[in-house]
PDB file of C-alpha atoms in Angstrom:
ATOM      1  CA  UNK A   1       0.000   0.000   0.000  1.00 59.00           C
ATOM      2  CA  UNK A   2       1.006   3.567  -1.112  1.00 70.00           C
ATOM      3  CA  UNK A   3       1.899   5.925   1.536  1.00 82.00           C
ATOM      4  CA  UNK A   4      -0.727   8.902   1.695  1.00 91.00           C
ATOM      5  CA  UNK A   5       0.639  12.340   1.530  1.00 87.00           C
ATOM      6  CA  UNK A   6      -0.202  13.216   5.381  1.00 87.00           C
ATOM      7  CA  UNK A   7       2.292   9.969   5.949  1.00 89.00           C
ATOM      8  CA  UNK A   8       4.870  11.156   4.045  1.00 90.00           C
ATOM      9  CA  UNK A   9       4.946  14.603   5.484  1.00 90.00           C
ATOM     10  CA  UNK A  10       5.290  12.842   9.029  1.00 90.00           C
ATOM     11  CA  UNK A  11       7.968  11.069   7.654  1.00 88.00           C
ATOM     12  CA  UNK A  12       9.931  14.026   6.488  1.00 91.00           C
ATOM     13  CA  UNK A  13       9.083  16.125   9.647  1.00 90.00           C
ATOM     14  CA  UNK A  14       9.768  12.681  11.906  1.00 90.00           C
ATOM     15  CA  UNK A  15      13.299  12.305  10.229  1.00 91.00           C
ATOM     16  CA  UNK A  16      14.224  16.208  10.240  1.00 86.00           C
ATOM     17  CA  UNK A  17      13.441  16.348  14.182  1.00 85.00           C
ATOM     18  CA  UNK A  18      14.826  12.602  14.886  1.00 87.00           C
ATOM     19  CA  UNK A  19      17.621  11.505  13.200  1.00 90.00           C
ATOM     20  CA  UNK A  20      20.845  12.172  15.053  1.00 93.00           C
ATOM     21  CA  UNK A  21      23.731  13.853  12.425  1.00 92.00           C
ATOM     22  CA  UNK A  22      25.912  10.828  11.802  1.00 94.00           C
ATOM     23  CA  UNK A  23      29.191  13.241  13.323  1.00 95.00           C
ATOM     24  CA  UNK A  24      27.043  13.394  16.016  1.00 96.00           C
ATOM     25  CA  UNK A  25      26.612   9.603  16.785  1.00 97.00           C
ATOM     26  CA  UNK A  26      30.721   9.191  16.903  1.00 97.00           C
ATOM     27  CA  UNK A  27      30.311   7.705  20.895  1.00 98.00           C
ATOM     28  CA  UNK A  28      27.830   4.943  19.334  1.00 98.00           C
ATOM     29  CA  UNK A  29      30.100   3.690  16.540  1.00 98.00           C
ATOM     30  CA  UNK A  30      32.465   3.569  19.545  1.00 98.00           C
ATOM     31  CA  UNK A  31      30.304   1.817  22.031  1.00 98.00           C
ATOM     32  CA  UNK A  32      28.898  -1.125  19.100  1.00 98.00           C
ATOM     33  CA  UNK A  33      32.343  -1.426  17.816  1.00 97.00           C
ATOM     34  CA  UNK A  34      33.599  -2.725  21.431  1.00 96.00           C
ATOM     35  CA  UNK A  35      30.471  -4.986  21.914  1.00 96.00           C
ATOM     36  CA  UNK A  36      30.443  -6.840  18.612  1.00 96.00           C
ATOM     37  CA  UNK A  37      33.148  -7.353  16.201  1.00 93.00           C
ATOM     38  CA  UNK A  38      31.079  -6.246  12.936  1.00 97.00           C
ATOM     39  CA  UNK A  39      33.692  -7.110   9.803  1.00 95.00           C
ATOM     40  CA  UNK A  40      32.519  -6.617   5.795  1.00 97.00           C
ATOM     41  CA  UNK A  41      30.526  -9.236   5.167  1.00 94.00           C
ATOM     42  CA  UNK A  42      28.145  -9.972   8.212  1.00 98.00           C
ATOM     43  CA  UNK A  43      24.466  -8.959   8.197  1.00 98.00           C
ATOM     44  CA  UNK A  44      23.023  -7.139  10.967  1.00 98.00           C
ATOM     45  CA  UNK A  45      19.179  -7.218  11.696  1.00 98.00           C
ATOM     46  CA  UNK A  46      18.316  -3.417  11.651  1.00 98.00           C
ATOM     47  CA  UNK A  47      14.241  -3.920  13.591  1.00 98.00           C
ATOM     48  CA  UNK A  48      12.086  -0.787  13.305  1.00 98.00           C
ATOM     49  CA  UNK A  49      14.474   0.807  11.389  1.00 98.00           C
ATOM     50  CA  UNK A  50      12.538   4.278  10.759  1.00 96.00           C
ATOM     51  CA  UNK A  51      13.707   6.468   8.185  1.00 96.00           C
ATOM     52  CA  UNK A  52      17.124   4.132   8.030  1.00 97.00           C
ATOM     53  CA  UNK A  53      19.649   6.615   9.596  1.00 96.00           C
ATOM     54  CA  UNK A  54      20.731   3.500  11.611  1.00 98.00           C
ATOM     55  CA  UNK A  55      20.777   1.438   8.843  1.00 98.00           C
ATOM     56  CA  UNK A  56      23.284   3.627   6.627  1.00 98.00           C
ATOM     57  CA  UNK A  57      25.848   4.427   9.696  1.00 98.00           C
ATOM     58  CA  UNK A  58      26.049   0.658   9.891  1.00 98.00           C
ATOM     59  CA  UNK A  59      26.653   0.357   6.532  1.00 98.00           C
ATOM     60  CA  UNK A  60      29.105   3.216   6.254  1.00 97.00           C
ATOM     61  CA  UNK A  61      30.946   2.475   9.325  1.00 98.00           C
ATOM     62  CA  UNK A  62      31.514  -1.486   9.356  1.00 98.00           C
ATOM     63  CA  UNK A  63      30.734  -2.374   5.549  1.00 98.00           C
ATOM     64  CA  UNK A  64      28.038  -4.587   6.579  1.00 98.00           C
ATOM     65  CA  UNK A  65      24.874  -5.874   4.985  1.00 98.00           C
ATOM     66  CA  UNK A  66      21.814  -4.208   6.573  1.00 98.00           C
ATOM     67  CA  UNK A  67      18.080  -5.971   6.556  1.00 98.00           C
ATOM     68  CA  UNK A  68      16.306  -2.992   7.645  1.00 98.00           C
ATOM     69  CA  UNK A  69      13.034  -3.689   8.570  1.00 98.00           C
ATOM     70  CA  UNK A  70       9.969  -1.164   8.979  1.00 98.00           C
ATOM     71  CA  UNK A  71       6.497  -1.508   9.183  1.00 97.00           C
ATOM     72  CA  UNK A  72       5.419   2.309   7.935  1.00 96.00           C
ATOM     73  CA  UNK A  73       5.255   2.565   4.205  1.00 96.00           C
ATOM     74  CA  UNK A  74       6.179   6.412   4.368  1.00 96.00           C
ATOM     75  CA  UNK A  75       9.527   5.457   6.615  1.00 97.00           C
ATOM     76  CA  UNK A  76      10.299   3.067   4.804  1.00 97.00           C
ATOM     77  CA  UNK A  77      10.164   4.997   1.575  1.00 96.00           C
ATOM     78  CA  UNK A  78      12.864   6.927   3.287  1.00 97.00           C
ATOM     79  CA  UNK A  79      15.501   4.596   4.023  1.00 97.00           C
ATOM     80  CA  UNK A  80      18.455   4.665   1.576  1.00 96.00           C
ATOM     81  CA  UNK A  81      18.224   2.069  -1.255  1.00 93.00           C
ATOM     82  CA  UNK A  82      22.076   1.240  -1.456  1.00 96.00           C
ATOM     83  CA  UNK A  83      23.857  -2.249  -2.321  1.00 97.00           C
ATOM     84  CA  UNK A  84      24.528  -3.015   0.975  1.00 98.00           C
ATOM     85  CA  UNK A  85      20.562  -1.799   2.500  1.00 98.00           C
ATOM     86  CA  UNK A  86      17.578  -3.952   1.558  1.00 98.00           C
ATOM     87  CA  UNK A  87      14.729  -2.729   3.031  1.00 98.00           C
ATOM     88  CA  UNK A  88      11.982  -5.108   4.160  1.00 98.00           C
ATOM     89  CA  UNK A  89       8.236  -4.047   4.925  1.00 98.00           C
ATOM     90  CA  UNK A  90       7.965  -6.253   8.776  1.00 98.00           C
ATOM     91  CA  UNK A  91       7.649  -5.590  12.274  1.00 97.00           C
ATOM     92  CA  UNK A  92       9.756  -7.441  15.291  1.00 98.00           C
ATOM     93  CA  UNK A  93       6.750  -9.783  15.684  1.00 98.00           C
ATOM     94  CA  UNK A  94       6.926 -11.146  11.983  1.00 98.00           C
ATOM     95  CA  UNK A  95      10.326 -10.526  10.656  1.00 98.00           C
ATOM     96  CA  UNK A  96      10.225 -11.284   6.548  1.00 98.00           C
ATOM     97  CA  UNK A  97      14.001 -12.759   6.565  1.00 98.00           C
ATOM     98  CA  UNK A  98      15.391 -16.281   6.787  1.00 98.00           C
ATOM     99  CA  UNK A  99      16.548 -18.344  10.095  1.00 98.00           C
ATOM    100  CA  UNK A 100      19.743 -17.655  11.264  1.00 98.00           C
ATOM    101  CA  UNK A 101      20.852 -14.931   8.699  1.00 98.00           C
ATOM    102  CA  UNK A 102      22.264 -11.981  10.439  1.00 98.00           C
ATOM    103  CA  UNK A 103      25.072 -11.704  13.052  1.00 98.00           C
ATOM    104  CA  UNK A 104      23.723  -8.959  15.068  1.00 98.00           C
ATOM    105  CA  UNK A 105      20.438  -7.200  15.894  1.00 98.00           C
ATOM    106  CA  UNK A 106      20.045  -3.520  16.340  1.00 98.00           C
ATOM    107  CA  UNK A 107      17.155  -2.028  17.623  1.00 98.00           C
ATOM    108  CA  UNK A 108      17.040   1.786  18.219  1.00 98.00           C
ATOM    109  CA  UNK A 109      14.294   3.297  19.789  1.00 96.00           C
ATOM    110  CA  UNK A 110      11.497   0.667  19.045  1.00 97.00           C
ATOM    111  CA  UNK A 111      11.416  -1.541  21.733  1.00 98.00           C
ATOM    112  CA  UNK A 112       8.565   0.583  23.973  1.00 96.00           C
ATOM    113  CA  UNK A 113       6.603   0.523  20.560  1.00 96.00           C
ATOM    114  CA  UNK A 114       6.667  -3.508  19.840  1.00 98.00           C
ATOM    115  CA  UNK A 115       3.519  -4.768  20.703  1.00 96.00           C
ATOM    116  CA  UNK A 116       4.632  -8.346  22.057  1.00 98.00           C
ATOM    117  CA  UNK A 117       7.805  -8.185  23.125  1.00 98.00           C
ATOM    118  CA  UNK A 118       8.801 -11.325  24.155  1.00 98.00           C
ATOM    119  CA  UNK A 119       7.123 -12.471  20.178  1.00 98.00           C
ATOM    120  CA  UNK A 120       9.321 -10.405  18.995  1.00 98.00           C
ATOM    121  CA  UNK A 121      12.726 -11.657  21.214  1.00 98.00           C
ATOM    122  CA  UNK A 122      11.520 -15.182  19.756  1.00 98.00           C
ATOM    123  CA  UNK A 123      11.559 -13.577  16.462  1.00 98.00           C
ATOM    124  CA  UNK A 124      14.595 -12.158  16.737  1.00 98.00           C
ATOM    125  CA  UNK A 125      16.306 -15.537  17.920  1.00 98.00           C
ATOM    126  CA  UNK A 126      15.223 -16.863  15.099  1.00 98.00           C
ATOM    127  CA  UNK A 127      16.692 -14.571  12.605  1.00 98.00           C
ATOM    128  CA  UNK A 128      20.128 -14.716  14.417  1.00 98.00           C
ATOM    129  CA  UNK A 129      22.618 -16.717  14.348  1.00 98.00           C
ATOM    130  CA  UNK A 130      23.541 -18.899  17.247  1.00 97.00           C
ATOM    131  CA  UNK A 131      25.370 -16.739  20.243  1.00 97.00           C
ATOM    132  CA  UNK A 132      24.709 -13.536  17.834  1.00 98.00           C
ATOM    133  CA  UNK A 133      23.947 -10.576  19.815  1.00 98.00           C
ATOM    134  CA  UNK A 134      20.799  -7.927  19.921  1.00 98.00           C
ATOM    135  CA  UNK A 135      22.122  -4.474  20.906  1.00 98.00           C
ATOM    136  CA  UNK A 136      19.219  -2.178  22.183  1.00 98.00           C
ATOM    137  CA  UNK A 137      19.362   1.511  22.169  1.00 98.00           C
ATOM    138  CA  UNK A 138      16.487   3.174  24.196  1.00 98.00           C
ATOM    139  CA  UNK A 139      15.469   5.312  26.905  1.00 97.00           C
ATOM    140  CA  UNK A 140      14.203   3.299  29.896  1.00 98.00           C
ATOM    141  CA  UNK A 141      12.190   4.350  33.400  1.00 98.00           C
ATOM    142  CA  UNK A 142      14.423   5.817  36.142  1.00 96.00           C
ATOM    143  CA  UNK A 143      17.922   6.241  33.397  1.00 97.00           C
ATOM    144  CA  UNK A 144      16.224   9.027  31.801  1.00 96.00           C
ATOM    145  CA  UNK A 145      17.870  11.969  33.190  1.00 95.00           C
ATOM    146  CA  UNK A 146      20.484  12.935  30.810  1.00 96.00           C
ATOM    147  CA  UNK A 147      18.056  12.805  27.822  1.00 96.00           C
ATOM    148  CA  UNK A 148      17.628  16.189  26.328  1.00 96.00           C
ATOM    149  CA  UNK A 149      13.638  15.809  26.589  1.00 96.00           C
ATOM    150  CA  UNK A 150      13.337  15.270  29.805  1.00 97.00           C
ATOM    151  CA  UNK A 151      15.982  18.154  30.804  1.00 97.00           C
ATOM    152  CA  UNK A 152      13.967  20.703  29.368  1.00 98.00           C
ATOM    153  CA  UNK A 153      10.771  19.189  29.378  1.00 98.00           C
ATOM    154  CA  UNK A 154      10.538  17.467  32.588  1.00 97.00           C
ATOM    155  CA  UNK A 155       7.113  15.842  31.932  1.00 97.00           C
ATOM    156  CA  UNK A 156       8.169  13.326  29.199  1.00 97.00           C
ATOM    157  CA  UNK A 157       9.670  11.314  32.027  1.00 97.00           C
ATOM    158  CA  UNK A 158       6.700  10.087  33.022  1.00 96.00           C
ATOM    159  CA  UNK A 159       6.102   8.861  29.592  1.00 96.00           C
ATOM    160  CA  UNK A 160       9.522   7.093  29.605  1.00 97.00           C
ATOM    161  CA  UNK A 161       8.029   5.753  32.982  1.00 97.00           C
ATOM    162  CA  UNK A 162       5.497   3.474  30.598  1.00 97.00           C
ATOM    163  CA  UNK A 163       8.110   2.422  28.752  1.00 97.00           C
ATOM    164  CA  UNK A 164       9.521  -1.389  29.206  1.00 98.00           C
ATOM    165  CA  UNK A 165      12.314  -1.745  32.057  1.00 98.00           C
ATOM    166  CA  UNK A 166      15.496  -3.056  32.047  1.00 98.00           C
ATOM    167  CA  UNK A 167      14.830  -5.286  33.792  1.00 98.00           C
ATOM    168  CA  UNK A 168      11.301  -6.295  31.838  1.00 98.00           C
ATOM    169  CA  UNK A 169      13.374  -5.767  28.702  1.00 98.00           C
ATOM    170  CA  UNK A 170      15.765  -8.653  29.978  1.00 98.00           C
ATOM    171  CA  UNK A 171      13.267 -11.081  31.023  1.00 98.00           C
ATOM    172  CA  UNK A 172      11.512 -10.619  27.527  1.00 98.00           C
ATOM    173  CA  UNK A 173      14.498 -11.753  25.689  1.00 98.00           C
ATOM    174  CA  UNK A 174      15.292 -14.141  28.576  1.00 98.00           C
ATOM    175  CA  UNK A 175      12.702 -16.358  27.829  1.00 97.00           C
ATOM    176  CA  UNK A 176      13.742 -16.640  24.090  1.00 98.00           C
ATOM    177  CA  UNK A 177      17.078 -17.521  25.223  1.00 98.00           C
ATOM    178  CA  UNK A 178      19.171 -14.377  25.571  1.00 98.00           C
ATOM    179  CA  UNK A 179      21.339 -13.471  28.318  1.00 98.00           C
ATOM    180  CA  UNK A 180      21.967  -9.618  29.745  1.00 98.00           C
ATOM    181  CA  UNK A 181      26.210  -9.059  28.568  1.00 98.00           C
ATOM    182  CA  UNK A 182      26.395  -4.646  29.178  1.00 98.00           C
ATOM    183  CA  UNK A 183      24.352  -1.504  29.930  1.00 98.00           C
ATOM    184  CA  UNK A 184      25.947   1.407  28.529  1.00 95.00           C
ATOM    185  CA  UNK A 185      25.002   5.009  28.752  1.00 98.00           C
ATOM    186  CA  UNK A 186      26.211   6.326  25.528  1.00 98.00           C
ATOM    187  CA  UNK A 187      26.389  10.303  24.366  1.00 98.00           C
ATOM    188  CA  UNK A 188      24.980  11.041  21.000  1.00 98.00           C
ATOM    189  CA  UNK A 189      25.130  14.877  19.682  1.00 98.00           C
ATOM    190  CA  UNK A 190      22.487  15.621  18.771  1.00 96.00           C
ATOM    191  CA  UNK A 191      22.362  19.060  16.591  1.00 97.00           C
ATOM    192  CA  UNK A 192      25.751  21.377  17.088  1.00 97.00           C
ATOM    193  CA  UNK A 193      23.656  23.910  19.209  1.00 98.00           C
ATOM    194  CA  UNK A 194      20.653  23.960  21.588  1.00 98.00           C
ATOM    195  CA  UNK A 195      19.162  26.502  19.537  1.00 98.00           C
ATOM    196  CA  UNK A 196      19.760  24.019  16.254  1.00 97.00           C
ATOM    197  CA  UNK A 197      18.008  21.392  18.216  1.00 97.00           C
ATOM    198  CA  UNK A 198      15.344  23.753  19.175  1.00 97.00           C
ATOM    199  CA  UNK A 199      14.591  24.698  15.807  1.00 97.00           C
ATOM    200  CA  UNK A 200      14.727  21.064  14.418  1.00 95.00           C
ATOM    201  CA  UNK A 201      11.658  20.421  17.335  1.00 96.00           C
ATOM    202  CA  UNK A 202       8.756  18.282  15.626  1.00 94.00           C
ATOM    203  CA  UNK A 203       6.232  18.065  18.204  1.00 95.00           C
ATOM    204  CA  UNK A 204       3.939  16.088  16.160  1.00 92.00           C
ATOM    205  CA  UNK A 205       6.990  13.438  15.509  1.00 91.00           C
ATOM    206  CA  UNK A 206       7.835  13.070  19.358  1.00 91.00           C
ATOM    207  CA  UNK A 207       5.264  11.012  21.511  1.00 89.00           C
ATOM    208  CA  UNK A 208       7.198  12.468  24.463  1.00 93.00           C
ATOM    209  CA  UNK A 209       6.350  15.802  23.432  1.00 95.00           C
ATOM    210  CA  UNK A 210       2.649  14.547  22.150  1.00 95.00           C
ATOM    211  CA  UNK A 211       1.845  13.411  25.457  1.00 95.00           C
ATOM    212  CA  UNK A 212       2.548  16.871  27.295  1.00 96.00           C
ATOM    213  CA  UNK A 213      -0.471  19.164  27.867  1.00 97.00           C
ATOM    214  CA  UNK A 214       0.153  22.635  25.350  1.00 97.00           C
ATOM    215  CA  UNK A 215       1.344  24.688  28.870  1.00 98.00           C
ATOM    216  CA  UNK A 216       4.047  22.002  29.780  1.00 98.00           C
ATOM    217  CA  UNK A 217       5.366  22.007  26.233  1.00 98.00           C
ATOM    218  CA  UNK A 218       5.615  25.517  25.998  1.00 98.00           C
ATOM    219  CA  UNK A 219       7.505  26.569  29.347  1.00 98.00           C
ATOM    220  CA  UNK A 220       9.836  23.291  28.006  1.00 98.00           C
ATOM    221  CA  UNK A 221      10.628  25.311  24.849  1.00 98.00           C
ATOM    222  CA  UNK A 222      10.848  28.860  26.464  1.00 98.00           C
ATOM    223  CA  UNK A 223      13.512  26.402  29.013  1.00 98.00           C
ATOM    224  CA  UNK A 224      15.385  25.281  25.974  1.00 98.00           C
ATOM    225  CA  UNK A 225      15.240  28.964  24.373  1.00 98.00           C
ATOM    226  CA  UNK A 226      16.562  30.473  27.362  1.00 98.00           C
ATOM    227  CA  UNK A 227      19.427  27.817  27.600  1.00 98.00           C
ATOM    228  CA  UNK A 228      20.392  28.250  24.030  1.00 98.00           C
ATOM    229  CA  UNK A 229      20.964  31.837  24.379  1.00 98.00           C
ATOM    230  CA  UNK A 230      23.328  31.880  27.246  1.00 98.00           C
ATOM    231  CA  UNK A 231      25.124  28.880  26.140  1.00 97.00           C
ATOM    232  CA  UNK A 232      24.937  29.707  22.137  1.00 97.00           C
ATOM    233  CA  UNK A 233      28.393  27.575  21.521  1.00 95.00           C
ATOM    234  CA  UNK A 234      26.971  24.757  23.571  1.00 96.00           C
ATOM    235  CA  UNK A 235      25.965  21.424  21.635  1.00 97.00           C
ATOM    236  CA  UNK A 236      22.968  19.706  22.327  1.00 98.00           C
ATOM    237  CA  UNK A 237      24.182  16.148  23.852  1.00 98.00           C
ATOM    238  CA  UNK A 238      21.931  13.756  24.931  1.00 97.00           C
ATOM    239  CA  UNK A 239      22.052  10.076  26.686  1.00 98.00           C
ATOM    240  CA  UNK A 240      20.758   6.824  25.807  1.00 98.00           C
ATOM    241  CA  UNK A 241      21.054   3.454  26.658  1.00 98.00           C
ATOM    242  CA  UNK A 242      22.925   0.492  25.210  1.00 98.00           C
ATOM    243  CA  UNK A 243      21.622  -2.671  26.760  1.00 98.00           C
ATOM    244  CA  UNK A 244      23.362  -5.728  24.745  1.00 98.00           C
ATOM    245  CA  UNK A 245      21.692  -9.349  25.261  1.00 98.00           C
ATOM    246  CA  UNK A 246      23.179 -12.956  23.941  1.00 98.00           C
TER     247      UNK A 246
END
């Protein structure tokens, strides 16, 4: 099915306010790098991967083959269409590639929208290869702190406080066989100035910033405003988590 045009202009406005600059994800090359040795040649399971700005820094940075899977037809129009990309219409709870093909599992920012997340783990056992890893990068309840969001606009914790756990997040991919191996907070630029960052804002995007009643998101963004002009030369880092199972 075609994307309609209100689709696609989410999916321009999602990937203009969401996807990191790739100088700016230097600490995550970094931090995948020491937790899987990723050489030209292996395949790594890219699930829910948006607009694809995961999937190309992969590509780019290890010369691996991606399998970037996305359920939205206007994301997944997005994601670049390279030689080393193929880009699958799936979700993590029906993944549309072969048993054991891929040698690592990436999932960025999608596991607090998977429906069934222990279908998915099963899933994603499946798809990997015996002792291959799944490297999670998210935002969980009560590690939120140094996320720009909830710095300036203090109410989105409470929406990371619906998200899955840790230590849910481990007991879903327990039962499909996987085993906790590293937690990692991990820095990720994410525009070279507050005031970039606040002008690259896409409430509509951002079900953090959804959720907020109109007063809460406005005193965030006078916050942010106010920040970016006495700090103009300051850039606008933020913190996730890398939780890596096997």
């Amino acid at each position: 099915m075609e994307a309609t045009a209100p689709d696609r202009r989410f999916a321009e406005e999602y990937r203009i306010a969401r996807d990191i600059p790739r100088d700016g994800l230097t600490a995550w090359r970094a931090a995948v790098a020491t937790e899987v040795p990723l050489a030209p040649g292996a395949v790594v399971l890219d699930v829910g991967a948006g607009t694809g700005a995961f999937s190309a820094a992969f590509a780019d940075w290890f010369g691996v083959r991606v399998l970037a899977v996305e359920p939205a037809d206007a994301m997944r129009a997005l994601i670049p269409r390279t030689a080393d990309i193929e880009v699958l219409d799936g979700r993590g709870e029906a993944l549309p590639v072969p048993d054991g093909c891929a040698d690592a599992a990436w999932l960025g920012s999608v596991v607090h929208h998977i429906d069934d997340l222990p279908a998915a783990a099963r899933e994603i056992r499946r798809a990997l290869k015996p002792g291959a890893p799944v490297l999670i990068r998210n935002s969980f309840p009560g590690r939120c702190t140094r996320d720009l969001r909830v710095r300036f606009f203090p109410g989105t914790a409470r929406i990371v406080d619906g998200y899955p756990t840790v230590e849910q997040t481990c007991a879903a991919f327990a039962a499909a066989g996987f085993s906790r191996v590293a937690l990692h907070a991990v820095p990720q630029e994410s525009a070279p100035s507050l005031s970039d960052f606040a002008d690259r804002i896409r409430r509509g995007t951002d079900a953090k910033l959804r959720a907020l009643t109109d007063e809460e998101f406005e005193c965030g963004m006078r916050r942010l405003r106010r920040a970016a002009a006495q700090e103009p030369d300051r850039p606008a880092v933020s913190w996730m988590d890398l939780l890596v199972l096997a």
